[in-house]
Coordinates of C-alpha atoms and ligand atoms in Angstrom, one line a residue:
X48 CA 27.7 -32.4 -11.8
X49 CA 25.1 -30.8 -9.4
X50 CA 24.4 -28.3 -12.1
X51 CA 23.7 -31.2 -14.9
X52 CA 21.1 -32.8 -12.3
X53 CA 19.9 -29.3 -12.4
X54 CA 19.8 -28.9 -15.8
X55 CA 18.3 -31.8 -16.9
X56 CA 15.5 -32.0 -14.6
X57 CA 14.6 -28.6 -15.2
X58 CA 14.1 -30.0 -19.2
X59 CA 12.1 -32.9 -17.7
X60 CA 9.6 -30.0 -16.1
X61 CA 9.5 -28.4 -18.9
X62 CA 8.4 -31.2 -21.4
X63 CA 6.1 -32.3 -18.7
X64 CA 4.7 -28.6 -18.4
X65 CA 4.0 -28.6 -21.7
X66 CA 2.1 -31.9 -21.9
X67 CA 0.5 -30.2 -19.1
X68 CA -0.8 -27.6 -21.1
X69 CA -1.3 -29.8 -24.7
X70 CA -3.6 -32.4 -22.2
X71 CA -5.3 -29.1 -20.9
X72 CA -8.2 -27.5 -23.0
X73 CA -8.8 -23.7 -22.7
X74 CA -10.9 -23.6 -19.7
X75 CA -8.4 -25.9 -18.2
X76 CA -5.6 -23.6 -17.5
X77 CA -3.0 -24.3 -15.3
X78 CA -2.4 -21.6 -13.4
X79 CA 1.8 -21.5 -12.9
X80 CA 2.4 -18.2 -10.6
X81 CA 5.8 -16.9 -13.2
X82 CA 7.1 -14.8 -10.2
X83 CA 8.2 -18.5 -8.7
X84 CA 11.3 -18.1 -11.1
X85 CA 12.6 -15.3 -9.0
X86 CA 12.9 -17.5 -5.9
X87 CA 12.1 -14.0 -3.9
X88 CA 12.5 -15.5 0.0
X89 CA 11.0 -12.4 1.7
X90 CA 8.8 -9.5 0.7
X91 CA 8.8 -6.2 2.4
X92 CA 6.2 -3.2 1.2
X93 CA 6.3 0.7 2.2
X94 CA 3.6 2.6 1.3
X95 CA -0.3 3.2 1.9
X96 CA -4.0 2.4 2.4
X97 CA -3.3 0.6 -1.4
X98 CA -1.3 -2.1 0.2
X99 CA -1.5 -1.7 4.3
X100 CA -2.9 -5.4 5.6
X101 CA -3.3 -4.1 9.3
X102 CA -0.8 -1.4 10.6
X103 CA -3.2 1.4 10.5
X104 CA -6.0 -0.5 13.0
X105 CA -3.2 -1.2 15.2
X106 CA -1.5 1.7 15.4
X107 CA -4.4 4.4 17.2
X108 CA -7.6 4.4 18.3
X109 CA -8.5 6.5 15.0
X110 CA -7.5 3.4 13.4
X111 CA -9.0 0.8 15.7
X112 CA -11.9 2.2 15.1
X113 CA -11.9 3.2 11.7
X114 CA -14.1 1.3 9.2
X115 CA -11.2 -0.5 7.5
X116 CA -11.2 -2.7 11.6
X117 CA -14.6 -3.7 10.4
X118 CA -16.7 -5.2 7.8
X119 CA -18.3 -5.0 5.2
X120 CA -14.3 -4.4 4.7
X121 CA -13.0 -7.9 4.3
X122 CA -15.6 -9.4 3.6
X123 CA -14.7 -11.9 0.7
X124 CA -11.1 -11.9 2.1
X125 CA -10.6 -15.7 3.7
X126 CA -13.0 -16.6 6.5
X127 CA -15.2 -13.5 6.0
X128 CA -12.6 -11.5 8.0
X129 CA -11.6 -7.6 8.5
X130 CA -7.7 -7.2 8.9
X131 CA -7.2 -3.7 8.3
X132 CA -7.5 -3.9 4.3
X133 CA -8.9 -1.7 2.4
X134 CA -11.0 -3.2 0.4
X135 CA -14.0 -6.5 0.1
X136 CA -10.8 -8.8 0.0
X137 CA -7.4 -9.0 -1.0
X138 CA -4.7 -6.5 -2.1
X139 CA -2.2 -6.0 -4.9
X140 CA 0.7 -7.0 -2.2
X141 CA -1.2 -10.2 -1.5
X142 CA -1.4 -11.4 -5.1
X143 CA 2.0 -10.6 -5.5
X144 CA 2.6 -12.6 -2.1
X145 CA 0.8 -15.4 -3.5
X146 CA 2.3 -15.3 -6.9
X147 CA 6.0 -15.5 -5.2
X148 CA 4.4 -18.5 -3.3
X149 CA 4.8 -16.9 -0.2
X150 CA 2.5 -16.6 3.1
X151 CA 0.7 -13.1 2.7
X152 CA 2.7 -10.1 4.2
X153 CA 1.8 -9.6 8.0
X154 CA 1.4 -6.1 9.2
X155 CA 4.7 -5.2 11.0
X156 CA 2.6 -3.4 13.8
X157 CA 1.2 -7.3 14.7
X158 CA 3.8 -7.9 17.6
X159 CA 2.9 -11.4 17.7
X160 CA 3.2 -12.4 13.9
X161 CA 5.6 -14.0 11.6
X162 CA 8.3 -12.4 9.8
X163 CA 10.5 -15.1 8.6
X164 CA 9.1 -14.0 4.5
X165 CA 9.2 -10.1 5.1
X166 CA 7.5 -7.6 6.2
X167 CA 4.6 -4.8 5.3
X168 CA 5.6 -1.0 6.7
X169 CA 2.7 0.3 4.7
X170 CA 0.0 2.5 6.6
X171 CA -3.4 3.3 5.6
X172 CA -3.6 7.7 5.3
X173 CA 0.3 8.1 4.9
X174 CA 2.1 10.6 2.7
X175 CA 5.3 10.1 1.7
X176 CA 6.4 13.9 3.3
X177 CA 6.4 14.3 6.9
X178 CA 3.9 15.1 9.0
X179 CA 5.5 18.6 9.7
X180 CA 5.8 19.6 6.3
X181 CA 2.3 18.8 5.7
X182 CA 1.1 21.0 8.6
X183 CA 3.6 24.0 6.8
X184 CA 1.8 23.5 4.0
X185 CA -1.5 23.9 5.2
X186 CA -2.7 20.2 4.1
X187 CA -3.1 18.3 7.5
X188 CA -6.2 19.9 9.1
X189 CA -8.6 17.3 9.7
X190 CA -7.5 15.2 6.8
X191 CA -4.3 13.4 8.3
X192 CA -5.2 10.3 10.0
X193 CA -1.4 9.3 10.5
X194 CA 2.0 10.7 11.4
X195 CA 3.5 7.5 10.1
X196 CA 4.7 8.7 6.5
X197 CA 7.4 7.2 4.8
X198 CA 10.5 8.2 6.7
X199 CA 8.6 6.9 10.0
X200 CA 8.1 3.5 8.2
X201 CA 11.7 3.4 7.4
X202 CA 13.0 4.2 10.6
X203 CA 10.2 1.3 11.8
X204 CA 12.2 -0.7 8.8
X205 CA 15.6 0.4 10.3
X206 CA 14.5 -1.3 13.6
X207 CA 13.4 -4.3 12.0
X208 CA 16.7 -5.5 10.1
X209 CA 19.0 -4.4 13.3
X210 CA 16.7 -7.1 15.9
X211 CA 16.3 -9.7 12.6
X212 CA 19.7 -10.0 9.9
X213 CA 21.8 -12.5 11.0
X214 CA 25.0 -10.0 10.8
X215 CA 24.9 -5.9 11.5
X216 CA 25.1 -5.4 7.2
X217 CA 21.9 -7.3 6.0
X218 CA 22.7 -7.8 2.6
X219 CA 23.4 -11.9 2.6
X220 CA 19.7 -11.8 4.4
X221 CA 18.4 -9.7 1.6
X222 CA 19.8 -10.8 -1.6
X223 CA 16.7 -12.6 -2.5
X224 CA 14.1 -10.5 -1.1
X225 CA 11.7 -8.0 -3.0
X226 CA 11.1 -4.5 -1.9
X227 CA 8.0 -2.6 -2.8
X228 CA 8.7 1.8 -2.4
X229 CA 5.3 2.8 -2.7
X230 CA 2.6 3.6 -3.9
X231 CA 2.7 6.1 -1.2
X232 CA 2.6 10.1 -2.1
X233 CA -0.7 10.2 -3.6
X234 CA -2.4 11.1 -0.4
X235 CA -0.7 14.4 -0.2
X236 CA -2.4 15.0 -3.8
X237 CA -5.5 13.2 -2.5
X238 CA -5.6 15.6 0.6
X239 CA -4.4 18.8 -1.4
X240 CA -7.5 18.1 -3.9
X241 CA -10.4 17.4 -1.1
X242 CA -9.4 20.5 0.3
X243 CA -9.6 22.8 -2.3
X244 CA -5.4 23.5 -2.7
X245 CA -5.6 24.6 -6.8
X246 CA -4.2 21.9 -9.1
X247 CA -0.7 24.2 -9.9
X248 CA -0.1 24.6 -6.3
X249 CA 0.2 20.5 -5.7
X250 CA 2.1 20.2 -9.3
X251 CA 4.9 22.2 -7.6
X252 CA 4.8 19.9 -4.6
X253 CA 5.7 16.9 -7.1
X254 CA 9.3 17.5 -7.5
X255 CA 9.7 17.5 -3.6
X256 CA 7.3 14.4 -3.0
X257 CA 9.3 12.5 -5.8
X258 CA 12.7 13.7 -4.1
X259 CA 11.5 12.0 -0.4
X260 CA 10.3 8.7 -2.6
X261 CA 13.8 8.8 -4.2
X262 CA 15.9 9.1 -0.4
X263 CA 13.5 6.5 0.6
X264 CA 14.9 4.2 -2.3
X265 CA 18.8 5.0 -1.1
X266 CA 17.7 4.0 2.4
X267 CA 16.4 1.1 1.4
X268 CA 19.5 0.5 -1.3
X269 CA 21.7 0.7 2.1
X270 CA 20.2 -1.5 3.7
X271 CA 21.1 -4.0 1.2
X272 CA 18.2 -3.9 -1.2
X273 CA 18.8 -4.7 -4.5
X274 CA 15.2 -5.3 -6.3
X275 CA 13.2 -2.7 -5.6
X276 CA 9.8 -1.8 -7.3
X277 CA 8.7 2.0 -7.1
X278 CA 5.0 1.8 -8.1
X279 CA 3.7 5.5 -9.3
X280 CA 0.0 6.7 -8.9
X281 CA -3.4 5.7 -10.6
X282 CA -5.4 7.9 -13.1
X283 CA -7.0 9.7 -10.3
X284 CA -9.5 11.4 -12.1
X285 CA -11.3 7.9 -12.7
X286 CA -11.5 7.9 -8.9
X287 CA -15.8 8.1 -8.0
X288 CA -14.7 10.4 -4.6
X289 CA -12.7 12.7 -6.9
X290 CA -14.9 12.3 -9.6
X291 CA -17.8 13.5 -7.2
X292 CA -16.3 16.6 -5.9
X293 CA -15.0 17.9 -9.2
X294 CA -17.9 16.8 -11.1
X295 CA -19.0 19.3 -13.7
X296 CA -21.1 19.6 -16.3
X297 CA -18.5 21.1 -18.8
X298 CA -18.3 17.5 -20.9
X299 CA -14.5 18.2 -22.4
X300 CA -13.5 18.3 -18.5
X301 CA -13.5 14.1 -18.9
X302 CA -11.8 11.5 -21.6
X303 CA -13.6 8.7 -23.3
X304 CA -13.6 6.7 -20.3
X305 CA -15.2 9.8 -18.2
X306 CA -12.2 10.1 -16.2
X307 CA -11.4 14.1 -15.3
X308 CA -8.5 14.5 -17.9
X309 CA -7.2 17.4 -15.1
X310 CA -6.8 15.2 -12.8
X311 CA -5.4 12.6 -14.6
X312 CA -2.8 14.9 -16.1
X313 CA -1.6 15.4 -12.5
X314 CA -1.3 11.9 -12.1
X315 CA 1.0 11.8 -15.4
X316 CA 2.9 14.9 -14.3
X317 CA 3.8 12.8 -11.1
X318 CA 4.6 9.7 -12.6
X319 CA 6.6 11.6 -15.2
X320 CA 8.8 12.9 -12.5
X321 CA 9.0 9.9 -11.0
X322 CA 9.9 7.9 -13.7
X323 CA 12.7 10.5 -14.7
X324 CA 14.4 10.5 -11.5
X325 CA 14.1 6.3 -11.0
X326 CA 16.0 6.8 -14.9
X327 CA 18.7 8.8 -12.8
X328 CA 19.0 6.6 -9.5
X329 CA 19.6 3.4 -12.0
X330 CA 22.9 5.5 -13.4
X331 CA 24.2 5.7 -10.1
X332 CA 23.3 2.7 -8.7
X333 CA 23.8 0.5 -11.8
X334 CA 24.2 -3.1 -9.7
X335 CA 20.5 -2.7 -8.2
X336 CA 17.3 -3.2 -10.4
X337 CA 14.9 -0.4 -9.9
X338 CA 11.4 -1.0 -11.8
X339 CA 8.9 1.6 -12.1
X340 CA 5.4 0.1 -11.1
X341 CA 3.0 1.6 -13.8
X342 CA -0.4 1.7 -11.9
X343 CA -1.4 4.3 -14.2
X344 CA -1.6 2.0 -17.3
X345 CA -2.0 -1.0 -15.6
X346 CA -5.4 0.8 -14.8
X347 CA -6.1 2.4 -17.9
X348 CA -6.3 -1.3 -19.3
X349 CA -8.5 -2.1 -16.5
X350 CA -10.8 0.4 -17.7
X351 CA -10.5 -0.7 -21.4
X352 CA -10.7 -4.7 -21.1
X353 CA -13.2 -3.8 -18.3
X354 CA -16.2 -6.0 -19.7
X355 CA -14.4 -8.6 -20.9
X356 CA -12.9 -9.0 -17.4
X357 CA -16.3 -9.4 -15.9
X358 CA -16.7 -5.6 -14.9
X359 CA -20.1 -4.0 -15.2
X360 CA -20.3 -1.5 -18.3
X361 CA -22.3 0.6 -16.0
X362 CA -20.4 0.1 -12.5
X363 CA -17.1 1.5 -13.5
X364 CA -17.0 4.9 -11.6
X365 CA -19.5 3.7 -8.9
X366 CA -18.7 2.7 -5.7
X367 CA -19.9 -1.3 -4.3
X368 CA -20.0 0.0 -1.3
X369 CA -21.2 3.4 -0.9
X370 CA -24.5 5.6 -1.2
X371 CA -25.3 8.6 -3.7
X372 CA -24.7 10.9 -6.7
X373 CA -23.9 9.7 -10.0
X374 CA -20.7 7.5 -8.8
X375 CA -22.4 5.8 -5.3
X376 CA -20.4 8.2 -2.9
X377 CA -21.2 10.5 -0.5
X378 CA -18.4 11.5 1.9
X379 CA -20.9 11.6 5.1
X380 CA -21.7 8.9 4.3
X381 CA -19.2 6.3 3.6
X382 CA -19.1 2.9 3.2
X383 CA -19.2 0.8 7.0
X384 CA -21.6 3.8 8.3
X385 CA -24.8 2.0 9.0
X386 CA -27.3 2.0 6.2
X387 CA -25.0 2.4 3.8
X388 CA -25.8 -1.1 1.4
X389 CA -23.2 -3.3 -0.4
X390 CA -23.5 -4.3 -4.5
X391 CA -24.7 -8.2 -4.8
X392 CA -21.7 -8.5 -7.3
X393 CA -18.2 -7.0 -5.6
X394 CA -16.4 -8.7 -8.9
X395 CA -17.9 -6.9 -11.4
X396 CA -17.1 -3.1 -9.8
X397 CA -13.9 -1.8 -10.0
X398 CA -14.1 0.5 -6.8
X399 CA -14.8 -1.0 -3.5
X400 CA -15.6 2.1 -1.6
X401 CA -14.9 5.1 -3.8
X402 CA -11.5 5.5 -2.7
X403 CA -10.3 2.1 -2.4
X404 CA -10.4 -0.7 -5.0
X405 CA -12.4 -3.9 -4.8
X406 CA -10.3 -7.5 -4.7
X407 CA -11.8 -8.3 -8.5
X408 CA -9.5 -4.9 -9.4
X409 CA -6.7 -5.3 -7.6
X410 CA -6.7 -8.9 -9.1
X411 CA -6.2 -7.6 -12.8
X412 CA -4.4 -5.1 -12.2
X413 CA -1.5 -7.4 -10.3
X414 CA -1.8 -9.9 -13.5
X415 CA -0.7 -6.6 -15.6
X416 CA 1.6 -5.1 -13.3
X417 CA 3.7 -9.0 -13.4
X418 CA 3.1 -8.8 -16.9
X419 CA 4.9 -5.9 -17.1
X420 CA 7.3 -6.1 -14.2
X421 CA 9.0 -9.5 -15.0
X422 CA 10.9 -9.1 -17.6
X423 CA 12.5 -6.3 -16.3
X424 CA 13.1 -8.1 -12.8
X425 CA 16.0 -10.3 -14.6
X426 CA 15.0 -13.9 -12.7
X427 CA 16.9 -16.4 -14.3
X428 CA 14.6 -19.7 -15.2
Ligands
NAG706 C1 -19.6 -12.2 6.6 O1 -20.0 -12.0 8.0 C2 -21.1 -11.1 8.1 C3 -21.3 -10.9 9.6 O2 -21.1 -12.0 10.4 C4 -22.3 -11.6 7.4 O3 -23.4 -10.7 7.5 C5 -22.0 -11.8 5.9 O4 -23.1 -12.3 5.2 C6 -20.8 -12.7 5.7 N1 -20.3 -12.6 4.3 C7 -19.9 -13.7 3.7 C8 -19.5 -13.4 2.2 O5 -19.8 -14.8 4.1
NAG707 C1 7.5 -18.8 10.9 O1 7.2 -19.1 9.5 C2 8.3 -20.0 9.0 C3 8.1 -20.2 7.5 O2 6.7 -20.2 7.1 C4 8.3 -21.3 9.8 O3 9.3 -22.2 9.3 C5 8.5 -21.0 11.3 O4 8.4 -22.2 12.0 C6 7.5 -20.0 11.8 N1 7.9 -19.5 13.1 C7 7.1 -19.6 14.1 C8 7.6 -19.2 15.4 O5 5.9 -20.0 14.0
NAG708 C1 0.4 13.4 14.9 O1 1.3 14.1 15.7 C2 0.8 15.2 16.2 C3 2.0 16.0 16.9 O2 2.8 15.1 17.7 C4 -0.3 14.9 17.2 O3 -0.8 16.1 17.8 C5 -1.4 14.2 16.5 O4 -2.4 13.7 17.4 C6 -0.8 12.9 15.8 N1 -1.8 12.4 14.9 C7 -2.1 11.1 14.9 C8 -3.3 10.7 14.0 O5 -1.5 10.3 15.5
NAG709 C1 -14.0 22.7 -19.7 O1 -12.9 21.8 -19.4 C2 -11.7 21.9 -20.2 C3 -10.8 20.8 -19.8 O2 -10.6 20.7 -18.4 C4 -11.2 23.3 -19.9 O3 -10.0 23.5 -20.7 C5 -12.2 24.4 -20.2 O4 -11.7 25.6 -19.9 C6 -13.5 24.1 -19.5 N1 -14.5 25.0 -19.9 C7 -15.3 25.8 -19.1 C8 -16.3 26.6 -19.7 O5 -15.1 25.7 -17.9

């Protein structure tokens, strides 16, 4: 009986969404977040500076006092206000937060916030391998500005479900919740790069770097997971910091969007693996849904609708915020250091600061990644 009720009123919306839209002209849409069909209670995110929203200023005075605790950072985000994102406003994690219908993910290193719809692990500078492992590889000095890589934010994870699941096995509490592995993984590439490792030498870290990502996924399986998204990494070589150090003038170095095609091969290479062993977790764990998160072409579209989405034709390699050089960076002087000015127009650039993304970006690139994601997260209407 319940279920007729159900049934019927869900025709009723229907009908009356689509008079909705027949009343509606074009430039009326109605803007229906569609990840409200999977009825997703909580949220909780692992992963980096691409989707932290305040662990890292919390965490150490390196990070109190970075210039992610300040503005310009933050400064279109809601009441003109720095929270530890990097970027002018809001992140991938909060669109997605929003398009669930959901409160925006607090920072699990906020002692005093709210929890009840999930949590975000995700720290600004982490690597998905340890911090000792880094150090035997020669990729820390200087350049690691946290120890809290993945395994520390599941252990911070761990910790969480045993003080908040109403039973000692979580799964009841996390039947409808979404999980977010990643991005995280591209900083030890990131680091590698910036300090001059050669490109072969961080291919053959991949298969270990995927391997970590993959445990991290069990963990996360165990404790009772069973949507989990595992986003892979960006066309880096589109990236203005990269694009600055490695600039050349050898013109077949970059593709048609002037994007260093050795760089972004490394990216593929990584997602490749990636993707492979996601392919091989799904045969053993064939009850959970595990969806790659395709950054890389959700970008590459970026790049190709780019003027149609309101992005300047000549500000998509330069950084808003930034100083210098052919893409608006200059690593000593970065953006928050004083004198260093801000575009007039933060929606039309694709790069906030030249390593980080501006809100306009992260916007488009969420609408994609739904796009994409949705039918493959099985939510019944
Ligand atoms: C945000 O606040 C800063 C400092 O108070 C101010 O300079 C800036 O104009 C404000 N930005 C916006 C978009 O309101
Ligand atoms: C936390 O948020 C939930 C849902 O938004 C709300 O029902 C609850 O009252 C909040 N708890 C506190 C202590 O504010
Ligand atoms: C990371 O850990 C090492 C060893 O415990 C410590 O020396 C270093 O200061 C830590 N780094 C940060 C940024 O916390
Ligand atoms: C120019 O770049 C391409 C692509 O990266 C590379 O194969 C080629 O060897 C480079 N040529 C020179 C002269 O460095």
């Amino acid at each position: 009986m319940a279920l007729t009720i159900q049934v019927l009123l869900l025709q009723v919306l229907t009908i009356v969404f689509f008079l909705v839209l027949l009343k509606s002209d074009a430039q009326l849409m109605v803007e229906v977040p569609p990840l409200m069909k999977c009825k997703f209670d909580k949220i909780y995110q692992l992963g980096d500076s691409l989707s932290d929203t305040g662990n890292f200023i919390r965490e150490s005075f390196l990070g109190a006092f970075s210039p992610f605790a300040k503005l310009p950072y933050g400064q279109n985000f809601p009441q003109n206000k720095s929270t530890g994102r990097c970027s002018d406003g809001l992140l991938m994690i909060d669109f997605i937060a929003q398009g669930c219908g959901l409160p925006l993910l607090n920072p699990y290193k906020d002692q005093n916030a709210n929890f009840t719809h999930g949590a975000n692990f995700a720290v600004a500078g982490a690597t998905a391998l340890p911090t000792e492992i880094m150090v035997e590889k020669k990729i820390s000095s200087n350049s690691l500005i946290t120890n809290s890589s993945l395994s520390v934010q599941l252990d911070w994870m761990f910790s969480h479900f045993k003080s908040t699941c109403s039973s000692a096995d979580c799964s009841e509490d996390l039947k409808r919740a979404l999980f977010l592995v990643g991005e995280i993984g591209g900083n030890e590439i990131n680091y590698g790069l910036l300090q001059g490792k050669p490109i072969e030498e961080l291919r053959a870290m991949v298969p270990e770097i995927v391997q970590i990502i993959i445990n991290a996924v069990k963990a996360v399986i165990g404790f009772g997971a069973v949507r989990i998204v595992i986003p892979g990494n960006f066309p880096i070589g589109c990236i203005p910091n990269l694009l600055t150090t490695f600039s050349t003038t050898n013109s077949t170095a970059y593709n048609e969007y002037h994007c260093l095609k050795d760089l972004n091969n490394l990216a593929i290479f990584y997602n490749d693996h990636l993707q492979k062993a996601i392919q091989d977790l799904k045969k053993d764990s064939p009850k959970i849904i595990l969806i790659y998160g395709d950054y890389y072409n959700a970008y590459q579209w970026l790049l190709k609708d780019a003027t149609n989405l309101g992005f300047g034709k000549n500000s998509l390699q330069k950084a808003c915020c930034g100083i210098g050089g052919d893409y608006n960076y200059d690593k000593s002087r970065i953006c928050g250091a004083p004198g260093v000015p801000i575009c007039g127009k933060p929606g039309t650039f694709i790069s906030w600061d030249g390593v980080h993304l501006t809100q306009a970006a992260y916007k488009w690139l969420t609408k994609w990644l739904i796009d994409d994601t949705l039918p493959k997260l099985n939510c019944q209407v």
